[in-house]
Coordinates of C-alpha atoms and ligand atoms in Angstrom, one line a residue:
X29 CA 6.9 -2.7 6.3
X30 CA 8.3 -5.8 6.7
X31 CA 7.8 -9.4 4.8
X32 CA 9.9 -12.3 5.9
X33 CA 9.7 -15.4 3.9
X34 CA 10.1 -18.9 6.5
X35 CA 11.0 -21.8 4.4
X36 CA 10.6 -24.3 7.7
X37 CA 12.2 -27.9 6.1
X38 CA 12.4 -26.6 2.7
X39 CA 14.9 -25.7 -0.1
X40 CA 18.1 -27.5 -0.4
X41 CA 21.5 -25.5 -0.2
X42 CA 20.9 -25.0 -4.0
X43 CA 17.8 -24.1 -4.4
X44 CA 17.9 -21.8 -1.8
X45 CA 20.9 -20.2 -3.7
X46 CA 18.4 -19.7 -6.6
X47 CA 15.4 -18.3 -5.1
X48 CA 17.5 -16.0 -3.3
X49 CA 19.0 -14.9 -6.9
X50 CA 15.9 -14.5 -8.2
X51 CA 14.2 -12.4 -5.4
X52 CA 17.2 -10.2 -5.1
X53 CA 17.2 -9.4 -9.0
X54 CA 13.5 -8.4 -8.5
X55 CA 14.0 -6.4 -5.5
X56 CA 16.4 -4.3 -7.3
X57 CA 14.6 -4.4 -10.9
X58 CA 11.2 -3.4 -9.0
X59 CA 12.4 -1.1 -6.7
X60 CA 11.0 -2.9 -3.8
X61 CA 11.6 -0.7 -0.5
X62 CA 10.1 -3.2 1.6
X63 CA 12.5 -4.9 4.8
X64 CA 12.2 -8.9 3.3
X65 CA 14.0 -11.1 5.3
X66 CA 14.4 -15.4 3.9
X67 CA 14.5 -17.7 6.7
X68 CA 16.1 -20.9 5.2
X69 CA 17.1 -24.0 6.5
X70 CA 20.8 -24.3 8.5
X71 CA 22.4 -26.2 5.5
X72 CA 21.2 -23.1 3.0
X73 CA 22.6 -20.4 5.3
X74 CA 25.6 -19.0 3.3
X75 CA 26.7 -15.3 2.2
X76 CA 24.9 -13.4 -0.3
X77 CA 25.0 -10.4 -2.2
X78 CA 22.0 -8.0 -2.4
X79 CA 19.1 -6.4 -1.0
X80 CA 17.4 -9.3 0.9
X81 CA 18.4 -9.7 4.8
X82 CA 19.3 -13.6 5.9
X83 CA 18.1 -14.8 8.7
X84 CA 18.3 -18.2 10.8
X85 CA 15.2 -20.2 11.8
X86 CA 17.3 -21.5 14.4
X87 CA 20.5 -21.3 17.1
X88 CA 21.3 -22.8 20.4
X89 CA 22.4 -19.9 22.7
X90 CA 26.4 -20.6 22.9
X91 CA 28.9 -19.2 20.8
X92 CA 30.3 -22.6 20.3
X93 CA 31.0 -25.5 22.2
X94 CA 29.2 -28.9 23.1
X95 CA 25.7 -28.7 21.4
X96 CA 24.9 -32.1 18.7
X97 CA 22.7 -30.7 16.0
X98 CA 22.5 -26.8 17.1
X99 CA 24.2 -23.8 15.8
X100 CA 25.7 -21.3 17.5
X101 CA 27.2 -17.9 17.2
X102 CA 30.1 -18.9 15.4
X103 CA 28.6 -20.7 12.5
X104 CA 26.4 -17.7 12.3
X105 CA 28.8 -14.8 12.2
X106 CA 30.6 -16.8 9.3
X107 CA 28.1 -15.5 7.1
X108 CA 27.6 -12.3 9.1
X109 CA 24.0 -13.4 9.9
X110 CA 22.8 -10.8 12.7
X111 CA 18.7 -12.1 12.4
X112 CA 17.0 -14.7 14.2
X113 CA 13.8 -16.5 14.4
X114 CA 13.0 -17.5 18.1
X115 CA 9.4 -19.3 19.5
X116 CA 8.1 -20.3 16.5
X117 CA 5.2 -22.5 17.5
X118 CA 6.4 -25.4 15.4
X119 CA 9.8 -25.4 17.6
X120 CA 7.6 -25.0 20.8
X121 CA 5.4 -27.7 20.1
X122 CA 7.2 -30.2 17.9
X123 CA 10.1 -29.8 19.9
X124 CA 9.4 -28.7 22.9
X125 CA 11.3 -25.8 23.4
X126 CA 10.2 -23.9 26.6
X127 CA 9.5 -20.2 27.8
X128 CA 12.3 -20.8 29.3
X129 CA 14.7 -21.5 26.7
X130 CA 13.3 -19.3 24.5
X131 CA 14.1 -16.5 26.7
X132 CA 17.9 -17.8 27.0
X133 CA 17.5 -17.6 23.5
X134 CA 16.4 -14.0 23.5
X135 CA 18.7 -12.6 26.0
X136 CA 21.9 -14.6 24.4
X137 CA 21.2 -12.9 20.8
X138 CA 19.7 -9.5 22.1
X139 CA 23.2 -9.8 23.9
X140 CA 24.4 -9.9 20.4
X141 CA 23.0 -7.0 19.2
X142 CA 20.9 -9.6 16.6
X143 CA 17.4 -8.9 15.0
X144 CA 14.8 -11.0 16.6
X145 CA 11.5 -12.1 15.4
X146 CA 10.2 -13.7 18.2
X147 CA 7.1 -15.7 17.8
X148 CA 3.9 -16.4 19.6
X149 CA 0.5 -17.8 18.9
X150 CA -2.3 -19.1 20.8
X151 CA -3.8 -23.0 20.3
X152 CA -7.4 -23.0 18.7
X153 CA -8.9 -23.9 22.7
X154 CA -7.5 -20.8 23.7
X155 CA -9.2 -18.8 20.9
X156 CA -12.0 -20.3 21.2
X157 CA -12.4 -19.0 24.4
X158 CA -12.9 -15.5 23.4
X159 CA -10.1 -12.5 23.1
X160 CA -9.4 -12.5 26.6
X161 CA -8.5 -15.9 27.1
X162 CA -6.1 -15.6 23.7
X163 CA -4.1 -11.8 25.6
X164 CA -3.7 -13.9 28.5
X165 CA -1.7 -16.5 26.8
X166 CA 0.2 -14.5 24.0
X167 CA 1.0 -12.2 27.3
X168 CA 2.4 -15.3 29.3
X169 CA 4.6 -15.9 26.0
X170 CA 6.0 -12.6 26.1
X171 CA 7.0 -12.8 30.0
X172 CA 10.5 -11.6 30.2
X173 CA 11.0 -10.4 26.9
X174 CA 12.5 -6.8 26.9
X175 CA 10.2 -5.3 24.7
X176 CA 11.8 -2.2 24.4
X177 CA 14.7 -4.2 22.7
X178 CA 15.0 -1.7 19.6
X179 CA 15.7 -4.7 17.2
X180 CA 12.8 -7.0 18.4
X181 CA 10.2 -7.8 16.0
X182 CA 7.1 -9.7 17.4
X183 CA 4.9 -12.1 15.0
X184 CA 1.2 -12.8 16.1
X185 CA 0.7 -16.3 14.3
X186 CA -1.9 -18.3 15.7
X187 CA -1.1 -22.0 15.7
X188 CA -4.5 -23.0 14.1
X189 CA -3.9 -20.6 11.3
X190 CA -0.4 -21.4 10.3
X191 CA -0.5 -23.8 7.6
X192 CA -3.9 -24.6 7.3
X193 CA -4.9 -22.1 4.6
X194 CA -7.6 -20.1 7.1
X195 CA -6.0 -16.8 8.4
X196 CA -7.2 -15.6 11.2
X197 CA -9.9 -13.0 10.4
X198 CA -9.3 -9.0 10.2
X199 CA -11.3 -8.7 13.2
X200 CA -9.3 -11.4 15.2
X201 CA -6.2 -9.5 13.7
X202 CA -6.7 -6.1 14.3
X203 CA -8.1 -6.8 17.7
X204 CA -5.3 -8.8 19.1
X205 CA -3.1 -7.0 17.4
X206 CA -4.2 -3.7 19.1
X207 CA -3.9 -5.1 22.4
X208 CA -0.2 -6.1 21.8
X209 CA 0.4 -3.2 20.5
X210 CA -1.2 -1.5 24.2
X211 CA 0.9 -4.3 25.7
X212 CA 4.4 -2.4 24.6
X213 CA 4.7 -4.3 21.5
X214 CA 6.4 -1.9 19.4
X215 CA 7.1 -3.9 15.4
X216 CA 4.5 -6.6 14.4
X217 CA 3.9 -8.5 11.8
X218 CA 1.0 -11.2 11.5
X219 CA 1.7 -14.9 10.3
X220 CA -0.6 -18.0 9.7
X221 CA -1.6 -18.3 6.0
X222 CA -0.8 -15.3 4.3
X223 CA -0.5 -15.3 0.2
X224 CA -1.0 -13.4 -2.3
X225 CA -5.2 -13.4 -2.0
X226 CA -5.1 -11.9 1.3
X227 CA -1.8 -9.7 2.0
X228 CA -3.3 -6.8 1.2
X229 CA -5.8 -6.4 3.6
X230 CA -4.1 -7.9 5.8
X231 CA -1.2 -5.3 5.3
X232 CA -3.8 -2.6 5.5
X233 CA -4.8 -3.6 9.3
X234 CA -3.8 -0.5 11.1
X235 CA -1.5 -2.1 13.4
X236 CA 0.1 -5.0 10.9
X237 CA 3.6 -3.5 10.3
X238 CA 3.9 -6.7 8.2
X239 CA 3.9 -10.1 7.6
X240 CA 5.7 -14.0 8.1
X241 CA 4.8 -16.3 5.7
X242 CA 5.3 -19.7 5.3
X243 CA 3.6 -22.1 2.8
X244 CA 2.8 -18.7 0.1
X245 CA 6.8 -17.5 -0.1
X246 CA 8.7 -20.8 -1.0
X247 CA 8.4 -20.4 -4.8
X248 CA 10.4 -17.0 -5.6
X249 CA 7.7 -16.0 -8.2
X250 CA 5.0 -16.4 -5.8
X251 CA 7.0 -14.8 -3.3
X252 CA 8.4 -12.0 -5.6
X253 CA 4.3 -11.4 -6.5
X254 CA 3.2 -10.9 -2.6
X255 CA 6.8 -8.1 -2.6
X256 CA 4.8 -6.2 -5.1
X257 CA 1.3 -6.7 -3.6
X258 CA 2.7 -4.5 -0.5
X259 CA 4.2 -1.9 -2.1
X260 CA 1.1 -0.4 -3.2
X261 CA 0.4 -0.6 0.6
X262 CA 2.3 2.5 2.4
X263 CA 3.7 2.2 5.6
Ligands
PGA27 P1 2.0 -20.5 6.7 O1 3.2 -20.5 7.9 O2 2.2 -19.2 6.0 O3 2.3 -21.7 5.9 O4 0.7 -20.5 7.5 C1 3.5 -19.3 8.6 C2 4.6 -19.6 9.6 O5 4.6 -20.7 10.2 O6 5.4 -18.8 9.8

């Protein structure tokens, strides 16, 4: 089971020190066995003690060099961070990253022996045009991805459902998530309005392995409620 918190363009470099503080003190106090992973902003990423994995939400694929306003390998290994967030849809569609570079992106930090969750989603024309129509584009996003990559971790978060409060339903879940899962996709968690009301049935979809979650996780006692939610679910 997996539950990765994305704080998007939240947190500043202290706060983010504090939540992660607090969550770590309640991972070990609660004897949480669950994989969480905090995405923070750039400016937040630092080194940390505890149980909690750090991931980026972001990096250009170079090491270093020539890049205004990315990231690179460099900055990352200073804090040993081997996780990465790649596609989400708000980087895709507010700006404007491509299949193509999100594959660079892929093959650069798979290259690196780094932890991807690698995002994809359909818009709410596609779903509306019925589960077909929604494989066909979630399978065009994963064109080229090696999905045998033992550290690849794929999250299903439809775009209509990611912020907006409405999760997509169990049925929508379970059913696209089964056909992923036919599709090779090995680890997969399901984003797009997950809290504490929901995760666990959510979590108890057959084929969830886990969830992203955005608006629910950026308090730490909200978040550190959904940690104990799922571990009453086994997986
Ligand atoms: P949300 O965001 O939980 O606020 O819907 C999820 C995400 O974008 O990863």
């Amino acid at each position: 089971m997996i539950i990765a918190s994305n704080f998007k363009t939240n947190h500043t470099r202290a706060s983010t020190k504090a939540f992660i503080a607090s969550v770590n003190a309640y991972i070990a106090k609660e004897d949480i066995e669950t994989q969480t992973i905090v995405f923070p902003t750039a400016t937040g990423l630092d080194s940390f003690d505890g149980l909690l994995e750090i991931g980026t939400q972001n990096a250009y694929p170079i090491t270093s060099g020539s890049c205004t306003g990315e990231i690179g390998l460099e900055q990352l290994d200073e804090f040993g961070i081997k996780t990465i967030l790649i596609g989400h849809s708000e980087r895709r569609t507010l700006l404007g990253e491509s299949d193509l570079l999100l594959k660079a992106k892929f093959d650069f930090f798979k290259a690196h022996n780094f932890k991807i969750v690698f995002c994809i989603g359909e818009p709410l024309e596609i779903r509306e045009q019925g589960l077909d129509a929604t494989l066909a584009y979630l399978k065009n996003q994963l064109e080229g991805i090696d999905l045998a990559y033992e550290k690849l971790i794929i999250a299903y978060e439809p775009i209509w459902a990611i912020g907006t409060g409405v999760s997509a339903t169990n049925e929508q879940i379970a059913s696209t998530h089964e056909a992923l899962k036919a599709m090779g996709v090995y680890t997969l968690l399901y984003g797009g309005s997950v809290k504490a009301s929901n995760i666990e049935e959510i979590l108890s979809i057959a084929s969830v392995d886990g969830a992203l979650i955005g608006t629910a996780s950026w308090e730490s006692d909200a978040f550190c409620e959904i940690l104990n939610l799922s571990k009453r679910i086994e997986k």
